[in-house]
Coordinates of C-alpha atoms and ligand atoms in Angstrom, one line a residue:
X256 CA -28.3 31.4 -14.3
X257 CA -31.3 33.0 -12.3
X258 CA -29.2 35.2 -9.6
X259 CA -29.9 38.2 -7.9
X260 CA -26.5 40.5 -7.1
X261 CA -26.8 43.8 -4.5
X262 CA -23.6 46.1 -4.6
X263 CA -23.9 46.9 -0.9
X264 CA -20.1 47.8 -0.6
X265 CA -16.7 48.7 -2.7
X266 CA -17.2 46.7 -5.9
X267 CA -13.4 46.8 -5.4
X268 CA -14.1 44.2 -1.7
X269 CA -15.6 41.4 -1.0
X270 CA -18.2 39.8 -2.9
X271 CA -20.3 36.9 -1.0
X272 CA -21.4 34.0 -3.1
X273 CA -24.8 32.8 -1.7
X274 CA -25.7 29.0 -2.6
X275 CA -28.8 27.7 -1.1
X276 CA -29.8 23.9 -0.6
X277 CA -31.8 21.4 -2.5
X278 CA -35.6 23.3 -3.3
X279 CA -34.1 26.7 -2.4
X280 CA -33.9 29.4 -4.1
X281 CA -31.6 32.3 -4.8
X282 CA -33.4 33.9 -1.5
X283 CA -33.3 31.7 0.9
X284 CA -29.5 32.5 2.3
X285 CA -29.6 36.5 1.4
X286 CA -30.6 36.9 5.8
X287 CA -26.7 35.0 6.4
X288 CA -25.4 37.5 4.0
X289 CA -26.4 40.2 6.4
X290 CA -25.1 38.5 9.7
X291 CA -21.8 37.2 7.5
X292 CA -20.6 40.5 6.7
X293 CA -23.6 43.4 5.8
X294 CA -20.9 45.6 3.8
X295 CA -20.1 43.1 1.2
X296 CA -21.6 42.2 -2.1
X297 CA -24.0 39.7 -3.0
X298 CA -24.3 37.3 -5.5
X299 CA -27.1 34.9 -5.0
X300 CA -27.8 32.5 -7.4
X301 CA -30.4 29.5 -8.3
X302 CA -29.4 26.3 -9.4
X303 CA -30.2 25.0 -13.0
X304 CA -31.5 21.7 -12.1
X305 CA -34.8 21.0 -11.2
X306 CA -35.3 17.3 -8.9
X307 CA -39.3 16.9 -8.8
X308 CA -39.6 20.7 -9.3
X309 CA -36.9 21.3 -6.4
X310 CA -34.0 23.7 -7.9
X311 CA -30.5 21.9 -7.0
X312 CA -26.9 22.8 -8.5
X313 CA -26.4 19.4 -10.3
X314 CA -28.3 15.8 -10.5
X315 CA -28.2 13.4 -8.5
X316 CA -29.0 9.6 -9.0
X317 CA -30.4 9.2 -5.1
X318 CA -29.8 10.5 -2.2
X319 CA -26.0 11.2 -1.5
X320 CA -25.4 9.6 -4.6
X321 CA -23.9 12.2 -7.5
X322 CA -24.8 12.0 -11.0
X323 CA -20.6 13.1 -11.5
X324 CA -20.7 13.7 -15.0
X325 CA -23.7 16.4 -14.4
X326 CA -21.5 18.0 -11.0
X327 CA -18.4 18.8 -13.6
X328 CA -20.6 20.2 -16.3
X329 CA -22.4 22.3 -13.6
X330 CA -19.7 23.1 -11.5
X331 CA -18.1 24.2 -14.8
X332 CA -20.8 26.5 -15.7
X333 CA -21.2 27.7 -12.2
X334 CA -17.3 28.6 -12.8
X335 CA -18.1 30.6 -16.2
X336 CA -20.9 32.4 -14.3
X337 CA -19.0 33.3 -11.8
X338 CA -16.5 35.1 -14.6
X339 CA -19.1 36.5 -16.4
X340 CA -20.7 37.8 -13.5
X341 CA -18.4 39.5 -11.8
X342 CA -17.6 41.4 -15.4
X343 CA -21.2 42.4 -16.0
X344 CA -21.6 43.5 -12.3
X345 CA -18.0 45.3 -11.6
X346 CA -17.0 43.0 -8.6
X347 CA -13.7 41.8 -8.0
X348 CA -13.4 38.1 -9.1
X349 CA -10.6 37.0 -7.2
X350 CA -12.7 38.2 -3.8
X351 CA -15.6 35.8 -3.5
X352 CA -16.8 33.6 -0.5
X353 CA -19.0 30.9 -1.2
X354 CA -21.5 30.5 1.4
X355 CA -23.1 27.2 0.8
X356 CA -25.5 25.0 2.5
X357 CA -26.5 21.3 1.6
X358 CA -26.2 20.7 -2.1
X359 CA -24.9 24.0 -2.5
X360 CA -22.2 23.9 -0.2
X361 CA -21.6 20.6 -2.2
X362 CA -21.3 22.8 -5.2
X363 CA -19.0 25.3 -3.5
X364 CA -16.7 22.4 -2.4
X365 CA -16.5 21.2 -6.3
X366 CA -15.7 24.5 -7.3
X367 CA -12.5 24.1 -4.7
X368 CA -11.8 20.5 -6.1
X369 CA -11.8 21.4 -9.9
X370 CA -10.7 25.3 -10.2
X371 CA -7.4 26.8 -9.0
X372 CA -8.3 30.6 -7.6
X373 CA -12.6 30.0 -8.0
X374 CA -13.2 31.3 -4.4
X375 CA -10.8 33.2 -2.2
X376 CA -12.6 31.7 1.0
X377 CA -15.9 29.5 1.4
X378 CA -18.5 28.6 4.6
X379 CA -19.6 24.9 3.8
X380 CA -22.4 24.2 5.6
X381 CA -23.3 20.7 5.7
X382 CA -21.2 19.5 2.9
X383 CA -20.1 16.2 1.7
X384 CA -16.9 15.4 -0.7
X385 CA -18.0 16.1 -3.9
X386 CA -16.0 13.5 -6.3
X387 CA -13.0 10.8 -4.7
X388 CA -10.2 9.7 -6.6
X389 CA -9.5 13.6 -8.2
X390 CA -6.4 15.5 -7.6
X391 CA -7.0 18.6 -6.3
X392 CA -5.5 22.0 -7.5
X393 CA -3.2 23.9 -5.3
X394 CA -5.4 25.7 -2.8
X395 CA -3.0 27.2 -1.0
X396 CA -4.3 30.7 0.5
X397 CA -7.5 29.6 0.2
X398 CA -9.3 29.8 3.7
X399 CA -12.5 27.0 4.2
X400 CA -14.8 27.0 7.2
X401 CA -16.6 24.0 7.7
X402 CA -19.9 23.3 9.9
X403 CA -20.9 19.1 9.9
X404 CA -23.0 17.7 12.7
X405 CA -22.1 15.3 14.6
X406 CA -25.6 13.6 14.2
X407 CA -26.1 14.5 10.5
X408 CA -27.8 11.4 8.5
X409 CA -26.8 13.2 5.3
X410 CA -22.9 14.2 5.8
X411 CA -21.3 12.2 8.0
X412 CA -19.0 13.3 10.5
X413 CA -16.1 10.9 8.8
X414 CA -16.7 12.6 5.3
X415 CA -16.3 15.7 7.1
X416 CA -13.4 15.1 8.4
X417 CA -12.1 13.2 5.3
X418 CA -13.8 16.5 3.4
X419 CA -11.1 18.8 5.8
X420 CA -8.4 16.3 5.1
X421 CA -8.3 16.4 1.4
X422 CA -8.6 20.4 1.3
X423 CA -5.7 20.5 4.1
X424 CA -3.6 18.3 1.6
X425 CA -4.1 20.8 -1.0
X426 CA -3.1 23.5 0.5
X427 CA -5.8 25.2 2.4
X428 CA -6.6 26.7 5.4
X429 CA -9.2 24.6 6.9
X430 CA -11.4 25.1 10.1
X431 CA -14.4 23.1 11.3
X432 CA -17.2 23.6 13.6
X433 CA -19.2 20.9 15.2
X434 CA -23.4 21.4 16.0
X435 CA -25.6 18.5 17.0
X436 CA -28.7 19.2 14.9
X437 CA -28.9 16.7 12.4
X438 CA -28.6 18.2 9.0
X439 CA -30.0 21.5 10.3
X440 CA -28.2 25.0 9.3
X441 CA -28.5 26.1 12.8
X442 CA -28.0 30.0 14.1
X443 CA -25.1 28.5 16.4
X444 CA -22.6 27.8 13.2
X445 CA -24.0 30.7 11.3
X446 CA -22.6 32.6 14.1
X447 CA -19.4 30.9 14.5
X448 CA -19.1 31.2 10.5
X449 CA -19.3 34.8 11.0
X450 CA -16.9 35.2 13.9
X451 CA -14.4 33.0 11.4
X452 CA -14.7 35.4 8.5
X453 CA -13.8 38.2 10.7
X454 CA -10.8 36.6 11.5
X455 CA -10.0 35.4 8.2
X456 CA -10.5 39.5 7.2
X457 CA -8.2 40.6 9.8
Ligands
MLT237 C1 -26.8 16.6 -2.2 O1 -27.5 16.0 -3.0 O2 -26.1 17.6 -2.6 C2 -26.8 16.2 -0.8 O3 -27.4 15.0 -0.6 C3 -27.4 17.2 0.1 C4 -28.8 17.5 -0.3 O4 -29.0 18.3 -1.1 O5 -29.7 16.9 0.2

């Protein structure tokens, strides 16, 4: 996978897990890094699949409709990556926060529905639930922020809710944060994403 990584603090802390939305790229999210927490590690990475040229972390067959066998082979790579990476690089693998936003927070929230101990915590922004009808493995000590819009065409406030629900049931610690712009990652929850993770840290 196309990636960039920046060892900004103790390989040995806190890695952050940047994953940007559809026709991003591995740049787009490295400014949140900064505001998130500036002494941790980055990992930013691009996803494999290209929609009309637009880089995404899996296919879909419309809009809001997932192409599921795609999302399990390429939240299975994504999980191999993240392994590989972290080996290559010298981070510590069981310290990652997925920052996602879009279709890579969707991403980020497969990760959580398919891997026991992927991602120690992760900032959704704007997600959606990525498959129904799967159980989930334990995710207990595993801390999830969530910011949905009230007004988002894309994620609904009910699948955010039901999105918070199912991770609660499985054993995580689950906060969500409201905004009114649409499907817009707005400075407002970056903010409150970044006065979360200080609390989670403390
Ligand atoms: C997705 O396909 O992951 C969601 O519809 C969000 C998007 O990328 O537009």
């Amino acid at each position: 996978m196309q990636y960039i990584y920046e060892e900004k603090g103790n390989p040995n802390g806190p890695t952050l897990l940047l994953l940007h939305g559809t026709g991003g790229t591995e740049n787009d999210l490295l400014p949140l890094a900064n505001i998130i927490d500036p002494n941790a590690n980055v990992l930013s990475v691009r996803g494999n699949v290209l929609e009309n040229g637009m880089p995404r972390f899996f296919r879909r067959l419309e809009e809001g409709v997932f192409d599921e066998e795609d999302l399990i082979k390429r939240t299975q790579e994504l999980h191999e990556f993240l392994n590989e990476a972290s080996q290559r690089n010298g981070f510590d693998r069981k310290q990652i926060t997925a920052i996602g936003y879009s279709n890579g927070a969707n991403i980020a929230g497969s990760l959580l529905f398919h891997y026991e101990n992927s991602l120690q915590k992760a900032i959704l922004h704007h997600p959606m639930i990525p498959r129904r009808g799967i159980k989930l493995p334990n995710l207990t000590g595993t801390d999830v922020f969530i910011a949905a819009g009230e007004n988002d065409p894309i994620c609904s406030p009910e699948e955010a809710e039901e999105l918070t629900q199912l991770l609660k049931n499985a054993g995580a610690h689950v906060d969500i944060h409201w905004e009114s712009n649409g499907h817009q990652l707005s400075m407002r929850e970056i903010k409150a994403a970044s006065v979360w993770y200080a609390a989670s840290k403390a």
